[in-house]
mmCIF file of C-alpha atoms and ligand atoms in Angstrom:
data_model
loop_
_atom_site.group_PDB
_atom_site.id
_atom_site.type_symbol
_atom_site.label_atom_id
_atom_site.label_comp_id
_atom_site.label_asym_id
_atom_site.label_seq_id
_atom_site.Cartn_x
_atom_site.Cartn_y
_atom_site.Cartn_z
ATOM 1 C CA MET A 1 113.319 98.016 97.019
ATOM 2 C CA GLY A 2 112.223 100.171 94.112
ATOM 3 C CA GLY A 3 110.766 103.202 95.816
ATOM 4 C CA GLY A 4 107.459 103.432 93.989
ATOM 5 C CA ALA A 5 104.190 104.936 95.059
ATOM 6 C CA GLY A 6 103.370 102.519 97.853
ATOM 7 C CA MET A 7 106.688 102.244 99.643
ATOM 8 C CA SER A 8 107.107 103.248 103.223
ATOM 9 C CA LEU A 9 110.123 105.309 104.141
ATOM 10 C CA GLY A 10 112.565 103.670 106.501
ATOM 11 C CA GLU A 11 113.070 105.479 109.787
ATOM 12 C CA GLU A 12 116.621 106.360 108.873
ATOM 13 C CA ARG A 13 115.748 107.798 105.472
ATOM 14 C CA GLN A 14 112.877 109.754 106.994
ATOM 15 C CA ALA A 15 115.177 111.213 109.639
ATOM 16 C CA ALA A 16 117.755 112.181 106.996
ATOM 17 C CA LEU A 17 115.101 113.850 104.849
ATOM 18 C CA VAL A 18 113.724 115.815 107.798
ATOM 19 C CA GLU A 19 117.260 116.898 108.689
ATOM 20 C CA ALA A 20 117.842 118.049 105.091
ATOM 21 C CA ALA A 21 114.664 120.162 105.184
ATOM 22 C CA ARG A 22 115.699 121.682 108.505
ATOM 23 C CA ALA A 23 119.153 122.476 107.121
ATOM 24 C CA ALA A 24 117.602 124.110 104.048
ATOM 25 C CA VAL A 25 115.681 126.536 106.282
ATOM 26 C CA ARG A 26 118.992 128.221 107.072
ATOM 27 C CA HIS A 27 119.281 129.426 103.467
ATOM 28 C CA ALA A 28 115.787 130.917 103.372
ATOM 29 C CA TYR A 29 115.598 134.468 102.071
ATOM 30 C CA ALA A 30 112.489 135.679 103.836
ATOM 31 C CA PRO A 31 113.121 139.242 105.020
ATOM 32 C CA TYR A 32 109.513 140.344 104.419
ATOM 33 C CA SER A 33 107.521 137.610 106.129
ATOM 34 C CA ASP A 34 110.301 136.536 108.498
ATOM 35 C CA TYR A 35 108.832 133.069 107.929
ATOM 36 C CA SER A 36 111.592 130.708 106.840
ATOM 37 C CA VAL A 37 110.673 127.413 105.193
ATOM 38 C CA GLY A 38 112.773 124.446 104.089
ATOM 39 C CA ALA A 39 111.869 121.561 101.812
ATOM 40 C CA ALA A 40 113.696 118.387 100.834
ATOM 41 C CA LEU A 41 112.809 116.014 98.001
ATOM 42 C CA LEU A 42 113.876 112.356 98.103
ATOM 43 C CA PHE A 43 114.267 110.478 94.808
ATOM 44 C CA GLU A 44 114.284 106.783 93.993
ATOM 45 C CA ASP A 45 118.052 106.788 93.467
ATOM 46 C CA GLY A 46 118.578 108.194 96.965
ATOM 47 C CA ALA A 47 119.290 111.755 95.835
ATOM 48 C CA VAL A 48 118.001 114.544 98.061
ATOM 49 C CA ILE A 49 117.349 117.992 96.581
ATOM 50 C CA THR A 50 116.502 120.846 98.908
ATOM 51 C CA GLY A 51 114.874 124.243 98.582
ATOM 52 C CA CYS A 52 114.049 127.241 100.739
ATOM 53 C CA ASN A 53 111.630 130.091 100.276
ATOM 54 C CA ILE A 54 112.977 133.045 98.324
ATOM 55 C CA GLU A 55 111.051 136.271 98.717
ATOM 56 C CA ASN A 56 111.153 139.414 96.603
ATOM 57 C CA ALA A 57 110.716 143.126 97.284
ATOM 58 C CA SER A 58 107.792 142.782 94.918
ATOM 59 C CA TYR A 59 106.096 140.514 97.448
ATOM 60 C CA GLY A 60 103.881 138.570 95.068
ATOM 61 C CA LEU A 61 106.913 137.221 93.223
ATOM 62 C CA SER A 62 108.067 135.232 96.233
ATOM 63 C CA LEU A 63 108.790 131.550 95.752
ATOM 64 C CA CYS A 64 107.966 128.811 98.249
ATOM 65 C CA ALA A 65 110.561 126.305 99.417
ATOM 66 C CA GLU A 66 108.829 123.350 97.727
ATOM 67 C CA THR A 67 108.627 125.169 94.392
ATOM 68 C CA VAL A 68 112.320 126.083 94.556
ATOM 69 C CA ALA A 69 113.223 122.451 95.292
ATOM 70 C CA VAL A 70 111.126 121.168 92.368
ATOM 71 C CA ALA A 71 112.639 123.776 90.027
ATOM 72 C CA LYS A 72 116.122 122.674 91.082
ATOM 73 C CA ALA A 73 115.248 119.021 90.447
ATOM 74 C CA LEU A 74 113.677 119.659 87.040
ATOM 75 C CA GLY A 75 116.563 121.988 86.201
ATOM 76 C CA GLU A 76 118.999 119.155 86.882
ATOM 77 C CA GLY A 77 117.121 116.952 84.451
ATOM 78 C CA ARG A 78 114.969 114.912 86.820
ATOM 79 C CA ARG A 79 111.650 113.900 85.345
ATOM 80 C CA GLY A 80 110.102 111.716 88.025
ATOM 81 C CA GLY A 81 111.200 109.295 90.717
ATOM 82 C CA LEU A 82 109.938 111.506 93.527
ATOM 83 C CA VAL A 83 109.450 109.301 96.597
ATOM 84 C CA ALA A 84 108.993 111.742 99.467
ATOM 85 C CA VAL A 85 108.972 115.398 100.408
ATOM 86 C CA ALA A 86 109.708 116.962 103.792
ATOM 87 C CA VAL A 87 108.569 120.501 104.579
ATOM 88 C CA THR A 88 109.301 122.488 107.690
ATOM 89 C CA GLY A 89 108.555 126.019 108.872
ATOM 90 C CA PRO A 90 109.638 128.115 111.842
ATOM 91 C CA ALA A 91 109.235 126.578 115.294
ATOM 92 C CA ASP A 92 108.194 129.911 116.818
ATOM 93 C CA ARG A 93 105.252 130.607 114.500
ATOM 94 C CA GLY A 94 101.855 128.952 114.393
ATOM 95 C CA GLY A 95 102.682 127.103 117.564
ATOM 96 C CA GLY A 96 105.313 125.069 115.717
ATOM 97 C CA ALA A 97 102.535 123.040 114.099
ATOM 98 C CA PRO A 98 103.418 121.110 110.937
ATOM 99 C CA ILE A 99 102.830 123.059 107.725
ATOM 100 C CA THR A 100 101.442 121.566 104.549
ATOM 101 C CA PRO A 101 102.483 122.768 101.086
ATOM 102 C CA CYS A 102 100.379 125.649 99.786
ATOM 103 C CA GLY A 103 97.997 125.019 96.906
ATOM 104 C CA ARG A 104 100.413 126.194 94.216
ATOM 105 C CA CYS A 105 103.184 123.995 95.595
ATOM 106 C CA ARG A 106 100.875 120.963 95.589
ATOM 107 C CA GLN A 107 100.367 121.502 91.867
ATOM 108 C CA VAL A 108 104.094 122.051 91.274
ATOM 109 C CA LEU A 109 104.939 118.865 93.209
ATOM 110 C CA ASN A 110 102.294 116.979 91.252
ATOM 111 C CA GLU A 111 104.045 117.795 87.979
ATOM 112 C CA ILE A 112 107.257 115.939 88.798
ATOM 113 C CA ALA A 113 105.398 113.204 90.694
ATOM 114 C CA GLN A 114 103.022 112.467 87.829
ATOM 115 C CA LEU A 115 105.876 112.469 85.286
ATOM 116 C CA GLY A 116 107.337 109.460 87.107
ATOM 117 C CA GLY A 117 104.064 107.888 88.185
ATOM 118 C CA THR A 118 104.724 108.158 91.922
ATOM 119 C CA ASP A 119 102.514 109.392 94.748
ATOM 120 C CA PRO A 120 105.081 110.878 97.130
ATOM 121 C CA LEU A 121 104.738 110.823 100.864
ATOM 122 C CA VAL A 122 104.670 114.383 102.193
ATOM 123 C CA LEU A 123 106.237 114.758 105.626
ATOM 124 C CA CYS A 124 104.861 117.866 107.286
ATOM 125 C CA VAL A 125 107.419 118.542 109.962
ATOM 126 C CA GLY A 126 106.395 120.418 113.113
ATOM 127 C CA SER A 127 108.450 121.108 116.192
ATOM 128 C CA ASP A 128 107.086 118.101 118.057
ATOM 129 C CA ARG A 129 105.295 115.964 115.502
ATOM 130 C CA ILE A 130 105.455 114.918 111.878
ATOM 131 C CA ASP A 131 102.281 114.434 109.850
ATOM 132 C CA ARG A 132 102.611 111.996 106.955
ATOM 133 C CA VAL A 133 100.233 112.373 104.045
ATOM 134 C CA ARG A 134 100.276 111.314 100.399
ATOM 135 C CA LEU A 135 100.370 114.044 97.768
ATOM 136 C CA SER A 136 97.217 112.534 96.235
ATOM 137 C CA ALA A 137 95.400 113.224 99.510
ATOM 138 C CA LEU A 138 96.571 116.855 99.470
ATOM 139 C CA LEU A 139 95.682 117.288 95.802
ATOM 140 C CA PRO A 140 92.950 114.838 94.798
ATOM 141 C CA ARG A 141 91.911 114.528 91.147
ATOM 142 C CA ALA A 142 94.959 116.529 90.099
ATOM 143 C CA PHE A 143 95.347 118.048 86.675
ATOM 144 C CA GLY A 144 98.740 117.136 85.274
ATOM 145 C CA PRO A 145 100.887 116.241 82.280
ATOM 146 C CA ALA A 146 98.794 113.145 81.552
ATOM 147 C CA ASN A 147 95.837 115.401 80.747
ATOM 148 C CA LEU A 148 97.799 117.065 77.967
ATOM 149 C CA ALA A 149 99.138 113.861 76.430
HETATM 150 N N1 THU B 1 105.919 129.295 102.215
HETATM 151 C C1 THU B 1 106.655 128.236 101.752
HETATM 152 O O1 THU B 1 107.824 128.381 101.381
HETATM 153 N N2 THU B 1 106.064 127.012 101.710
HETATM 154 C C2 THU B 1 104.815 126.738 102.170
HETATM 155 O O2 THU B 1 104.369 125.605 102.075
HETATM 156 C C3 THU B 1 104.015 127.812 102.780
HETATM 157 C C4 THU B 1 104.547 129.191 102.618
HETATM 158 C C5 THU B 1 106.571 130.613 102.290
HETATM 159 C C6 THU B 1 106.053 131.649 101.337
HETATM 160 C C7 THU B 1 106.459 132.940 102.050
HETATM 161 O O3 THU B 1 107.812 133.244 101.707
HETATM 162 C C8 THU B 1 106.404 132.577 103.517
HETATM 163 O O4 THU B 1 106.386 131.161 103.566
HETATM 164 C C9 THU B 1 105.178 133.123 104.228
HETATM 165 O O5 THU B 1 104.029 132.798 103.536
#
């Protein structure tokens, strides 16, 4: 199994990715919004890289969990191979409904996805359901590195 754009995640790998996102929430630095988010990226080689939101006293400088995870992955030298992403927010806000990556994070995720030619599955993890959607559905007709080639 290669792990390309069309693959479906096994139940076990999905559960592990969701657990990694939930664990990442614990590191969130969100004293201003009190809204802690965790994200976990799964790569073709099985690696999982997590991120949490990191806020700043200058509020507008805050970083989302997905963006932090992508920066960690790129900073470790990864340039593609992104298979899936799990994102989870606080259970006691918004009715515990699944959250989707914000617009900026969709673009940031698209960068590493497009570099490797994958269309990652985004698992939007709520307290009692998980919505599964492809990044291309969240960000259709994306602008990316291919446009600058
Ligand atoms: N946030 C994320 O980390 N990811 C999202 O997909 C949505 C929003 C963060 C940003 C901010 O620190 C807090 O959630 C409230 O907006």
